[in-house]
Amino acid sequence: MASTRQSKKKKKATKYIFVVGGVMSGVGKGVASSSIAKILQARGLTVTAIKIDPYVNVDAGTMNPTEHGECFVLKDGLETDQDMGNYERFLNTDIPGNNYMTTGSIYQAVISKERNLGYGGRNVQVVPDIPAEAIRRIKKAGELASADVVLIEIGGTVGEYENILFIEAIRMMKTETPDDVAVVMVSYLPVPGSVGEMKTKPTQHAARTLGASGVFADIILARAPVPVDQKRKEKIATFCNVRVENVISAPDVESIYDIPLNFEKDNLSDRLCDMLQLSCAKKSDLSDWKRFVSKSKNTKDVVKIAVVGKYFSSGDFVLSDVYISVLEAIKYSAYKLGLKPEITYLSAQDFTDRKNLKNLKKYDGVLVPGGFGSTGIDGKLNVIEYVRKNRIPYFGICYGMQLAVLEFARNVLKKKEASTEEINPKAPDLVVAVMDDQKEKIAKADMGGSMRLGQYPAKLRKGTIVQKAYKKEEVLERHRHRYEVNNAYVAELENAGVIFSGKSPDGRLMEIMELPQELHPFFVGVQFHPELQARPLDPHPLFTTFIKSAYESK
Ligand code: GLN
């Protein structure tokens, strides 16, 4: 009896919060979405988050990072947008590949279903079948996470052709279950210098454009250089058809980690809970987060880290988004140690000229992040040689590890012609070579989503720098590469001092290399991307050990 009654009891409905952009992109929609997810999580709700990218690429793996920013690899190996990294960092949780979709991936699924007669012979149409596939995945995300709330960020801005089918998905869901869906529009309110007043007109137009698609914002997040005053909140409310208490001020902030706290100043979680009839078990508890934010602001001693990458310069601008997870990982570890990180972006290309190498003396530690292809390689190799010889703490990630091995082969083993197969497949000593299972993929130009991707285990060697840092014998880290240290050279490298302190459990893949601490305070290269698992409330032990050693060897 009891069980029948139980099963008859209505399951609590999952709620869906859509976040769309108004006026222009690049005003922090991803961080706003992460922050909304965070404040709801702090109310004791189970929250998961989705990013929808409107481009035709099936995933973010094939896009040039200077155009699209960092490619964030999820635990299950999907190559996604950097916003997924923000979600994982803010929510302190792993997110599955189901929660990332692009126009390309949706069409691919619909077309393959059609080819398999999955639509039973009927006419398959852009509407409703494309939004319906997006809705299917959105609902699945709720199920996979047993979520009370699913947050869905739609890339781009309202009024674009590209995201219209996803706006249509909102309309369809809202028509079906109006009480379970809320729409947040992140808009921008400029304060033109010549006028000196905050202008609401672009936001009014954005609200009207969204309305033309049959979707109305329930909440307007007013991004602006300064807080939005009551008068403008009232104006937005009148012209954009929202209640004045649902206009939330989102001024520029010193740190993105302030944003959840700022949202709560305008009671955003209460607003959302009321609107969606969400019964929150508890009052907002952001105490861990507040502690982290306050620690990040109360650091004294500086630690200077140089990140040497090839993607920094873009015309007259410097792009740091390409390495966002690396930069954030450095910060979390520095804050944990009570240090103020001063991160400098250096272009690898500038170090092709050895004269510039002495500039590296200014830094306490140097990091070479992941990368592809031959641009900036000579510069990176020169940097690695310099920091090895000058005992400047070095952390090499993925390409940064492969190049550390290559530098060692060239300058210590004196194999002057050594190379990586990625740059020069004809070189006599390929100390870094293509992985066996990658050969066929490269030959067939099967390049999308085909690298060694996602989480794999590594066994650590006792007593090494990394084993002491992790305090574990085996670790799981996320990967994204096609090449690896060539086993034919492992013995020779080891005899000359390289320690392969982490290997795949079968011993065939060199996952971590380091140099003995008698020779160098911290010289570590990892084949994986530890930055992808660094979280504000849970910094990554390798970054922490690197930063500590950088600070101590000042
Ligand atoms: N280009 C190298 C490879 O494919 C390194 C990749 C990376 O740094 N993510 O193996």
Coordinates of C-alpha atoms and ligand atoms in Angstrom, one line a residue:
M1 CA 0.0 0.0 0.0
A2 CA 2.6 2.5 1.2
S3 CA 4.6 2.0 -1.9
T4 CA 1.7 2.6 -4.2
R5 CA 0.9 5.7 -2.4
Q6 CA 4.5 6.7 -2.7
S7 CA 4.6 6.1 -6.4
K8 CA 1.4 8.1 -6.8
K9 CA 2.9 11.1 -5.0
K10 CA 3.7 13.6 -7.6
K11 CA 7.4 13.8 -8.3
K12 CA 8.8 17.3 -7.7
A13 CA 9.0 19.0 -11.1
T14 CA 12.5 20.0 -12.3
K15 CA 12.7 23.7 -13.0
Y16 CA 14.5 25.3 -16.0
I17 CA 16.2 28.6 -16.0
F18 CA 17.2 29.9 -19.4
V19 CA 19.8 32.6 -19.7
V20 CA 19.9 34.7 -22.9
G21 CA 22.0 37.7 -23.9
G22 CA 20.7 41.1 -24.9
V23 CA 22.4 44.0 -26.6
M24 CA 25.9 42.5 -27.1
S25 CA 28.0 39.5 -26.3
G26 CA 31.1 39.5 -24.1
V27 CA 29.4 41.0 -21.0
G28 CA 29.8 37.9 -18.9
K29 CA 26.8 35.8 -19.6
G30 CA 28.7 32.7 -18.8
V31 CA 29.9 34.0 -15.4
A32 CA 26.4 35.3 -14.7
S33 CA 24.9 31.9 -15.5
S34 CA 27.5 30.2 -13.2
S35 CA 26.7 32.7 -10.5
I36 CA 23.0 32.0 -10.7
A37 CA 23.6 28.3 -10.5
K38 CA 25.9 29.0 -7.5
I39 CA 23.4 31.0 -5.5
L40 CA 20.7 28.4 -6.0
Q41 CA 23.1 25.6 -5.0
A42 CA 23.8 27.7 -1.9
R43 CA 20.1 27.4 -1.1
G44 CA 20.4 23.6 -0.8
L45 CA 19.1 22.9 -4.3
T46 CA 20.7 20.4 -6.7
V47 CA 21.7 22.4 -9.7
T48 CA 23.2 21.5 -13.0
A49 CA 24.1 23.7 -15.9
I50 CA 24.1 23.5 -19.7
K51 CA 25.7 25.6 -22.4
I52 CA 24.3 25.8 -25.9
D53 CA 26.6 27.2 -28.5
P54 CA 24.8 28.2 -31.7
Y55 CA 27.6 27.5 -34.2
V56 CA 27.6 24.6 -36.7
N57 CA 30.8 23.0 -35.3
V58 CA 29.9 19.8 -33.6
D59 CA 32.0 20.6 -30.6
A60 CA 34.6 23.2 -29.6
G61 CA 37.6 21.0 -30.4
T62 CA 38.1 22.1 -34.0
M63 CA 38.0 25.8 -33.4
N64 CA 41.0 28.1 -33.2
P65 CA 41.3 29.2 -29.6
T66 CA 42.2 32.8 -30.6
E67 CA 38.6 32.9 -32.0
H68 CA 36.7 30.9 -29.5
G69 CA 38.8 31.0 -26.3
E70 CA 39.9 27.9 -24.4
C71 CA 38.6 24.5 -25.2
F72 CA 37.4 23.0 -22.0
V73 CA 37.6 19.2 -21.8
L74 CA 35.0 17.4 -19.7
K75 CA 35.7 14.3 -17.6
D76 CA 34.0 12.1 -20.3
G77 CA 36.1 13.7 -23.0
L78 CA 33.8 16.1 -24.8
E79 CA 35.6 19.2 -26.0
T80 CA 33.5 22.2 -25.0
D81 CA 33.3 25.9 -24.4
Q82 CA 35.2 27.6 -21.6
D83 CA 31.8 28.4 -19.9
M84 CA 31.6 24.7 -19.0
G85 CA 34.8 25.3 -17.0
N86 CA 33.1 28.2 -15.1
Y87 CA 30.2 26.0 -14.3
E88 CA 32.4 23.2 -12.9
R89 CA 34.5 25.8 -10.9
F90 CA 31.5 27.6 -9.5
L91 CA 29.5 24.5 -8.7
N92 CA 32.5 22.5 -7.6
T93 CA 31.2 19.5 -9.6
D94 CA 31.9 17.5 -12.7
I95 CA 29.5 18.1 -15.6
P96 CA 28.7 15.4 -18.2
G97 CA 29.0 15.9 -22.0
N98 CA 25.2 15.7 -22.3
N99 CA 25.2 19.3 -20.9
Y100 CA 27.0 20.8 -23.8
M101 CA 25.4 21.2 -27.3
T102 CA 25.9 23.1 -30.5
T103 CA 23.7 23.6 -33.5
G104 CA 26.0 21.1 -35.3
S105 CA 25.6 18.4 -32.6
I106 CA 21.9 18.8 -32.6
Y107 CA 21.6 18.5 -36.4
Q108 CA 24.0 15.6 -36.4
A109 CA 21.8 13.7 -33.9
V110 CA 18.5 14.6 -35.7
I111 CA 19.9 13.6 -39.1
S112 CA 21.3 10.3 -37.8
K113 CA 18.0 9.5 -36.2
E114 CA 16.2 10.3 -39.5
R115 CA 18.6 8.0 -41.3
N116 CA 17.7 5.2 -38.8
L117 CA 14.0 5.7 -39.5
G118 CA 13.8 7.1 -36.0
Y119 CA 11.0 9.5 -37.1
G120 CA 8.9 6.7 -38.5
G121 CA 8.8 8.0 -42.0
R122 CA 7.3 11.4 -41.3
N123 CA 8.5 14.7 -42.5
V124 CA 11.4 15.9 -40.3
Q125 CA 11.3 19.7 -39.9
V126 CA 13.6 22.4 -38.5
V127 CA 10.7 23.3 -36.2
P128 CA 9.8 21.5 -34.1
D129 CA 12.4 18.7 -34.5
I130 CA 15.6 20.7 -33.9
P131 CA 14.3 22.5 -30.7
A132 CA 12.8 19.2 -29.7
E133 CA 16.2 17.5 -29.7
A134 CA 17.6 20.4 -27.6
I135 CA 14.7 20.0 -25.2
R136 CA 15.3 16.3 -25.0
R137 CA 18.9 16.9 -23.9
I138 CA 17.9 19.7 -21.5
K139 CA 15.4 17.3 -19.7
K140 CA 18.0 14.5 -19.8
A141 CA 20.5 16.8 -18.0
G142 CA 17.9 17.2 -15.2
E143 CA 17.5 13.5 -14.9
L144 CA 21.2 12.7 -15.0
A145 CA 21.9 15.1 -12.2
S146 CA 18.6 14.4 -10.3
A147 CA 18.5 18.2 -10.4
D148 CA 16.0 20.6 -8.9
V149 CA 17.1 23.2 -11.3
V150 CA 18.7 23.1 -14.7
L151 CA 20.3 26.3 -15.9
I152 CA 20.7 26.7 -19.6
E153 CA 22.8 29.4 -21.2
I154 CA 22.2 30.1 -24.8
G155 CA 25.2 31.6 -26.6
G156 CA 25.0 34.7 -28.7
T157 CA 22.6 37.6 -28.4
V158 CA 18.8 37.8 -29.0
G159 CA 18.0 38.8 -32.5
E160 CA 20.7 36.7 -34.2
Y161 CA 19.8 34.1 -36.8
E162 CA 22.1 31.6 -35.2
N163 CA 20.4 31.0 -31.8
I164 CA 16.7 31.4 -32.9
L165 CA 16.0 27.7 -32.8
F166 CA 17.1 27.6 -29.2
I167 CA 14.9 30.6 -28.3
E168 CA 12.2 28.5 -29.9
A169 CA 13.0 25.7 -27.5
I170 CA 12.4 28.1 -24.6
R171 CA 9.1 29.1 -26.1
M172 CA 8.0 25.5 -26.5
M173 CA 9.0 24.5 -23.0
K174 CA 7.4 27.6 -21.5
T175 CA 4.1 26.9 -23.3
E176 CA 4.2 23.3 -22.1
T177 CA 5.1 24.0 -18.4
P178 CA 4.9 27.7 -17.8
D179 CA 5.4 27.3 -14.0
D180 CA 8.6 25.4 -14.5
V181 CA 10.5 27.8 -16.8
A182 CA 12.1 31.1 -16.1
V183 CA 14.0 33.4 -18.5
V184 CA 16.8 35.6 -17.5
M185 CA 18.1 38.2 -20.0
V186 CA 21.6 39.4 -19.3
S187 CA 21.6 42.8 -20.9
Y188 CA 24.1 45.7 -21.2
L189 CA 23.4 49.3 -20.1
P190 CA 26.0 51.6 -21.5
V191 CA 27.1 54.8 -19.9
P192 CA 28.4 56.8 -22.9
G193 CA 31.1 59.2 -21.9
S194 CA 29.6 62.0 -23.9
V195 CA 26.2 61.6 -22.1
G196 CA 27.3 60.7 -18.7
E197 CA 24.1 58.9 -18.0
M198 CA 23.2 55.2 -18.0
K199 CA 21.0 54.4 -21.1
T200 CA 18.3 51.8 -21.1
K201 CA 17.2 52.0 -24.7
P202 CA 19.4 49.1 -26.1
T203 CA 17.9 46.9 -23.4
Q204 CA 14.4 48.0 -24.3
H205 CA 15.1 47.0 -27.9
A206 CA 16.5 43.6 -26.8
A207 CA 13.4 42.9 -24.7
R208 CA 11.2 43.7 -27.7
T209 CA 13.3 41.5 -30.0
L210 CA 13.0 38.6 -27.6
G211 CA 9.3 39.2 -27.3
A212 CA 9.0 39.0 -31.1
S213 CA 10.0 35.3 -30.7
G214 CA 7.3 34.7 -28.2
V215 CA 9.6 34.7 -25.2
F216 CA 9.5 37.2 -22.4
A217 CA 12.2 37.8 -19.9
D218 CA 11.2 37.2 -16.3
I219 CA 14.4 38.7 -14.9
I220 CA 16.7 41.3 -16.4
L221 CA 20.3 41.3 -15.2
A222 CA 21.5 44.8 -15.9
R223 CA 25.2 44.5 -16.7
A224 CA 26.7 48.0 -16.6
P225 CA 29.9 49.7 -15.5
V226 CA 28.2 50.9 -12.3
P227 CA 25.2 49.7 -10.3
V228 CA 21.8 50.4 -11.7
D229 CA 19.9 53.0 -9.7
Q230 CA 16.2 52.7 -8.7
K231 CA 15.1 55.2 -11.4
R232 CA 16.6 53.1 -14.2
K233 CA 15.3 49.9 -12.7
E234 CA 11.8 51.4 -12.9
K235 CA 12.3 52.5 -16.4
I236 CA 13.5 49.0 -17.5
A237 CA 10.6 47.5 -15.6
T238 CA 8.0 49.7 -17.4
F239 CA 9.5 49.3 -20.9
C240 CA 10.6 45.7 -20.7
N241 CA 7.6 44.2 -19.0
V242 CA 9.2 42.9 -15.9
R243 CA 8.6 43.7 -12.2
V244 CA 10.9 46.2 -10.8
E245 CA 12.3 43.8 -8.2
N246 CA 13.2 41.5 -11.1
V247 CA 15.7 44.0 -12.5
I248 CA 18.9 42.9 -10.9
S249 CA 22.0 45.2 -10.8
A250 CA 25.1 43.6 -12.1
P251 CA 27.9 46.2 -12.1
D252 CA 31.5 45.5 -13.2
V253 CA 33.4 43.9 -10.4
E254 CA 37.0 43.5 -9.3
S255 CA 36.7 39.7 -9.4
I256 CA 34.2 37.4 -11.0
Y257 CA 33.9 35.6 -7.7
D258 CA 32.1 38.6 -6.3
I259 CA 29.2 38.1 -8.6
P260 CA 27.2 35.5 -6.7
L261 CA 27.5 37.7 -3.6
N262 CA 26.4 40.7 -5.6
F263 CA 23.4 38.9 -7.0
E264 CA 22.2 38.1 -3.5
K265 CA 22.4 41.8 -2.6
D266 CA 19.4 42.1 -4.9
N267 CA 17.9 38.8 -3.5
L268 CA 18.1 37.0 -6.8
S269 CA 17.8 33.5 -5.4
D270 CA 14.6 34.6 -3.6
R271 CA 13.2 36.1 -6.8
L272 CA 13.9 32.9 -8.7
C273 CA 12.6 30.6 -6.0
D274 CA 9.3 32.6 -5.7
M275 CA 8.8 32.7 -9.4
L276 CA 9.4 29.0 -9.9
Q277 CA 7.7 28.0 -6.6
L278 CA 10.9 26.3 -5.5
S279 CA 10.9 25.4 -1.9
C280 CA 14.4 26.0 -0.7
A281 CA 15.2 24.0 2.4
K282 CA 17.6 26.6 3.7
K283 CA 18.7 30.2 3.7
S284 CA 21.5 31.1 1.4
D285 CA 24.8 29.6 2.7
L286 CA 27.7 31.1 0.8
S287 CA 30.1 31.0 3.7
D288 CA 32.8 28.8 1.9
W289 CA 32.6 31.1 -1.1
K290 CA 32.8 34.3 1.0
R291 CA 35.9 32.8 2.8
F292 CA 37.5 32.1 -0.6
V293 CA 36.7 35.6 -1.9
S294 CA 38.0 37.3 1.2
K295 CA 41.1 35.2 1.2
S296 CA 41.7 36.2 -2.4
K297 CA 41.6 39.8 -1.5
N298 CA 43.7 39.7 1.6
T299 CA 46.9 38.4 0.2
K300 CA 50.2 40.3 0.8
D301 CA 53.3 38.7 -0.6
V302 CA 53.5 38.6 -4.3
V303 CA 54.4 35.5 -6.4
K304 CA 55.3 36.3 -10.0
I305 CA 54.4 33.7 -12.6
A306 CA 55.0 34.0 -16.3
V307 CA 52.8 32.0 -18.7
V308 CA 54.5 31.5 -22.0
G309 CA 52.0 30.8 -24.7
K310 CA 51.6 31.2 -28.4
Y311 CA 48.0 32.4 -28.5
F312 CA 48.3 35.6 -26.5
S313 CA 48.7 38.2 -29.1
S314 CA 45.8 39.0 -31.5
G315 CA 46.4 42.3 -33.4
D316 CA 46.7 45.0 -30.8
F317 CA 45.0 42.9 -28.1
V318 CA 46.1 40.4 -25.6
L319 CA 43.9 37.3 -25.2
S320 CA 44.1 35.6 -21.9
D321 CA 40.8 33.7 -22.3
V322 CA 42.7 31.1 -24.3
Y323 CA 44.3 29.9 -21.1
I324 CA 41.6 30.8 -18.6
S325 CA 41.6 27.5 -16.7
V326 CA 45.4 27.7 -16.3
L327 CA 45.2 31.3 -15.0
E328 CA 42.4 30.5 -12.6
A329 CA 44.3 27.4 -11.4
I330 CA 47.3 29.6 -10.6
K331 CA 45.2 32.0 -8.7
Y332 CA 43.4 29.4 -6.5
S333 CA 46.6 27.9 -5.4
A334 CA 48.3 31.2 -4.7
Y335 CA 45.3 32.3 -2.6
K336 CA 45.4 29.0 -0.7
L337 CA 49.0 29.8 0.2
G338 CA 48.0 33.4 1.1
L339 CA 49.9 34.8 -1.9
K340 CA 49.0 37.4 -4.4
P341 CA 49.6 36.0 -7.9
E342 CA 51.0 38.4 -10.4
I343 CA 50.6 36.6 -13.7
T344 CA 52.4 37.9 -16.8
Y345 CA 51.5 36.7 -20.3
L346 CA 54.5 36.3 -22.5
S347 CA 54.4 35.5 -26.2
A348 CA 56.5 32.4 -27.0
Q349 CA 57.4 34.0 -30.4
D350 CA 59.3 36.7 -28.5
F351 CA 61.9 34.2 -27.2
T352 CA 63.0 33.0 -30.5
D353 CA 65.6 35.7 -30.0
R354 CA 67.8 34.5 -27.1
K355 CA 68.6 38.1 -26.1
N356 CA 65.1 38.3 -24.5
L357 CA 65.6 35.3 -22.3
K358 CA 67.2 37.2 -19.4
N359 CA 63.8 38.9 -18.9
L360 CA 62.7 35.6 -17.4
K361 CA 64.8 36.3 -14.3
K362 CA 62.1 38.6 -13.1
Y363 CA 59.7 35.7 -12.5
D364 CA 59.5 33.3 -9.6
G365 CA 58.0 30.6 -11.8
V366 CA 57.4 29.9 -15.5
L367 CA 54.6 27.8 -17.0
V368 CA 54.2 26.6 -20.6
P369 CA 50.6 25.5 -21.2
G370 CA 49.2 23.2 -23.9
G371 CA 49.4 24.0 -27.6
F372 CA 49.5 22.7 -31.1
G373 CA 51.7 23.1 -34.2
S374 CA 55.0 24.8 -34.8
T375 CA 54.3 28.5 -34.0
G376 CA 56.4 29.7 -31.1
I377 CA 58.1 26.3 -30.6
D378 CA 61.7 27.6 -30.8
G379 CA 60.8 30.3 -28.3
K380 CA 59.3 27.8 -25.9
L381 CA 62.3 25.5 -26.2
N382 CA 64.6 28.4 -25.5
V383 CA 62.6 29.4 -22.4
I384 CA 62.6 25.8 -21.1
E385 CA 66.3 25.5 -21.5
Y386 CA 66.8 28.8 -19.7
V387 CA 64.6 27.9 -16.7
R388 CA 66.1 24.5 -16.5
K389 CA 69.7 25.8 -16.4
N390 CA 68.8 28.8 -14.1
R391 CA 66.8 26.6 -11.7
I392 CA 63.6 28.7 -12.1
P393 CA 60.6 26.6 -11.1
Y394 CA 59.0 25.2 -14.3
F395 CA 55.5 23.7 -14.9
G396 CA 54.9 22.3 -18.4
I397 CA 51.4 21.2 -19.3
C398 CA 50.8 18.8 -22.3
Y399 CA 52.8 20.5 -25.1
G400 CA 54.8 22.1 -22.2
M401 CA 55.8 18.6 -21.1
Q402 CA 56.5 17.2 -24.5
L403 CA 58.7 20.2 -25.2
A404 CA 60.5 19.8 -21.9
V405 CA 61.4 16.3 -22.9
L406 CA 62.5 17.5 -26.4
E407 CA 64.6 20.3 -24.9
F408 CA 66.3 17.7 -22.6
A409 CA 66.9 15.4 -25.6
R410 CA 68.5 18.1 -27.6
N411 CA 70.6 19.8 -25.0
V412 CA 71.4 17.1 -22.5
L413 CA 71.4 14.0 -24.6
K414 CA 72.9 16.1 -27.4
K415 CA 70.5 14.8 -30.0
K416 CA 70.5 18.1 -31.8
E417 CA 68.1 17.0 -34.5
A418 CA 65.5 15.6 -32.1
S419 CA 62.0 16.7 -32.7
T420 CA 58.3 15.9 -32.1
E421 CA 56.5 14.1 -34.9
E422 CA 54.0 16.9 -34.8
I423 CA 56.5 19.4 -36.2
N424 CA 59.0 17.4 -38.1
P425 CA 58.0 13.8 -38.9
K426 CA 61.2 13.2 -40.8
A427 CA 63.5 14.1 -37.9
P428 CA 66.0 11.4 -37.0
D429 CA 65.1 11.3 -33.3
L430 CA 61.4 11.6 -32.7
V431 CA 61.4 11.7 -28.9
V432 CA 57.8 12.7 -29.0
A433 CA 55.8 10.6 -31.5
V434 CA 52.3 10.1 -32.6
M435 CA 50.3 7.7 -30.4
D436 CA 49.6 4.4 -32.2
D437 CA 45.8 4.7 -32.3
Q438 CA 46.1 8.3 -33.7
K439 CA 48.0 7.3 -36.9
E440 CA 45.0 6.0 -38.7
K441 CA 42.9 9.0 -37.6
I442 CA 45.4 11.4 -38.9
A443 CA 45.7 9.5 -42.2
K444 CA 41.9 9.6 -42.7
A445 CA 41.8 13.3 -41.6
D446 CA 39.4 12.2 -38.9
M447 CA 40.2 15.1 -36.7
G448 CA 37.1 16.0 -34.8
G449 CA 36.8 14.7 -31.2
S450 CA 39.4 12.1 -32.0
M451 CA 42.4 12.9 -29.8
R452 CA 43.0 11.0 -26.6
L453 CA 40.4 12.9 -24.6
G454 CA 39.0 12.9 -21.1
Q455 CA 39.9 11.3 -17.9
Y456 CA 42.6 8.5 -17.6
P457 CA 44.4 7.2 -14.6
A458 CA 48.2 7.5 -13.9
K459 CA 50.2 5.6 -11.4
L460 CA 52.7 7.8 -9.4
R461 CA 56.2 6.8 -8.4
K462 CA 56.7 7.0 -4.6
G463 CA 58.8 9.8 -3.2
T464 CA 58.7 12.0 -6.3
I465 CA 57.6 15.7 -6.3
V466 CA 54.3 14.9 -7.8
Q467 CA 53.5 11.9 -5.6
K468 CA 54.3 14.1 -2.5
A469 CA 52.1 16.8 -3.9
Y470 CA 49.1 14.6 -4.6
K471 CA 49.6 12.4 -1.5
K472 CA 48.2 9.6 -3.6
E473 CA 49.5 6.6 -5.5
E474 CA 47.1 6.9 -8.4
V475 CA 45.3 9.9 -9.9
L476 CA 42.7 10.6 -12.6
E477 CA 43.4 13.6 -14.9
R478 CA 41.9 14.9 -18.1
H479 CA 43.7 14.6 -21.4
R480 CA 43.7 16.2 -24.9
H481 CA 46.6 15.1 -27.1
R482 CA 47.7 13.0 -30.1
Y483 CA 51.4 12.7 -29.4
E484 CA 53.3 11.2 -26.5
V485 CA 56.8 10.6 -25.3
N486 CA 58.3 7.9 -27.5
N487 CA 59.0 4.8 -25.4
A488 CA 62.1 4.1 -27.5
Y489 CA 63.9 7.0 -25.7
V490 CA 62.6 6.5 -22.2
A491 CA 65.6 4.4 -20.9
E492 CA 68.1 6.9 -22.3
L493 CA 66.2 9.9 -20.9
E494 CA 66.0 8.1 -17.5
N495 CA 69.6 7.3 -17.5
A496 CA 70.4 11.0 -18.0
G497 CA 68.2 12.0 -15.0
V498 CA 64.7 12.4 -16.2
I499 CA 62.2 10.8 -13.8
F500 CA 59.0 9.6 -15.3
S501 CA 57.0 9.9 -12.1
G502 CA 53.6 9.2 -13.5
K503 CA 52.7 6.5 -16.0
S504 CA 49.6 4.9 -17.3
P505 CA 48.7 1.8 -15.2
D506 CA 50.1 -0.5 -18.0
G507 CA 53.3 1.5 -17.9
R508 CA 53.2 2.3 -21.6
L509 CA 52.4 6.0 -21.5
M510 CA 54.6 8.6 -19.8
E511 CA 52.1 10.9 -18.1
I512 CA 54.5 12.9 -15.9
M513 CA 58.2 13.8 -16.1
E514 CA 60.3 15.6 -13.5
L515 CA 63.9 16.4 -12.7
P516 CA 65.5 15.4 -9.4
Q517 CA 65.1 18.0 -6.8
E518 CA 68.9 18.0 -6.1
L519 CA 69.2 19.5 -9.6
H520 CA 66.2 21.7 -9.8
P521 CA 63.7 23.0 -7.2
F522 CA 60.6 22.2 -9.4
F523 CA 60.8 21.0 -13.0
V524 CA 57.6 19.1 -13.7
G525 CA 55.8 18.3 -17.0
V526 CA 52.5 16.6 -17.2
Q527 CA 50.9 15.1 -20.3
F528 CA 47.4 15.9 -19.0
H529 CA 45.6 19.2 -18.1
P530 CA 45.5 19.5 -14.4
E531 CA 44.0 23.0 -14.7
L532 CA 40.7 21.5 -15.8
Q533 CA 40.2 20.1 -12.3
A534 CA 41.3 23.1 -10.3
R535 CA 38.5 24.6 -8.4
P536 CA 38.2 27.8 -6.2
L537 CA 37.3 25.7 -3.2
D538 CA 39.6 22.9 -4.1
P539 CA 42.8 24.1 -5.7
H540 CA 44.9 21.6 -7.6
P541 CA 47.8 20.1 -5.6
L542 CA 50.3 20.3 -8.5
F543 CA 49.6 24.0 -9.0
T544 CA 49.9 24.6 -5.3
T545 CA 53.3 22.8 -5.1
F546 CA 54.5 24.7 -8.2
I547 CA 53.4 28.1 -6.7
K548 CA 54.9 27.2 -3.3
S549 CA 58.2 26.3 -4.9
A550 CA 58.2 29.5 -7.0
Y551 CA 57.6 31.6 -3.9
E552 CA 60.2 29.8 -1.9
S553 CA 62.9 29.9 -4.5
K554 CA 62.5 33.7 -5.0
Ligands
GLN1 N1 50.1 19.1 -29.6 C1 50.3 18.2 -28.6 C2 49.6 16.9 -28.9 O1 48.7 16.8 -29.6 C3 49.9 18.7 -27.2 C4 48.5 18.9 -27.1 C5 48.2 19.9 -25.9 O2 49.0 20.6 -25.5 N2 46.9 19.9 -25.5 O3 50.0 15.9 -28.3

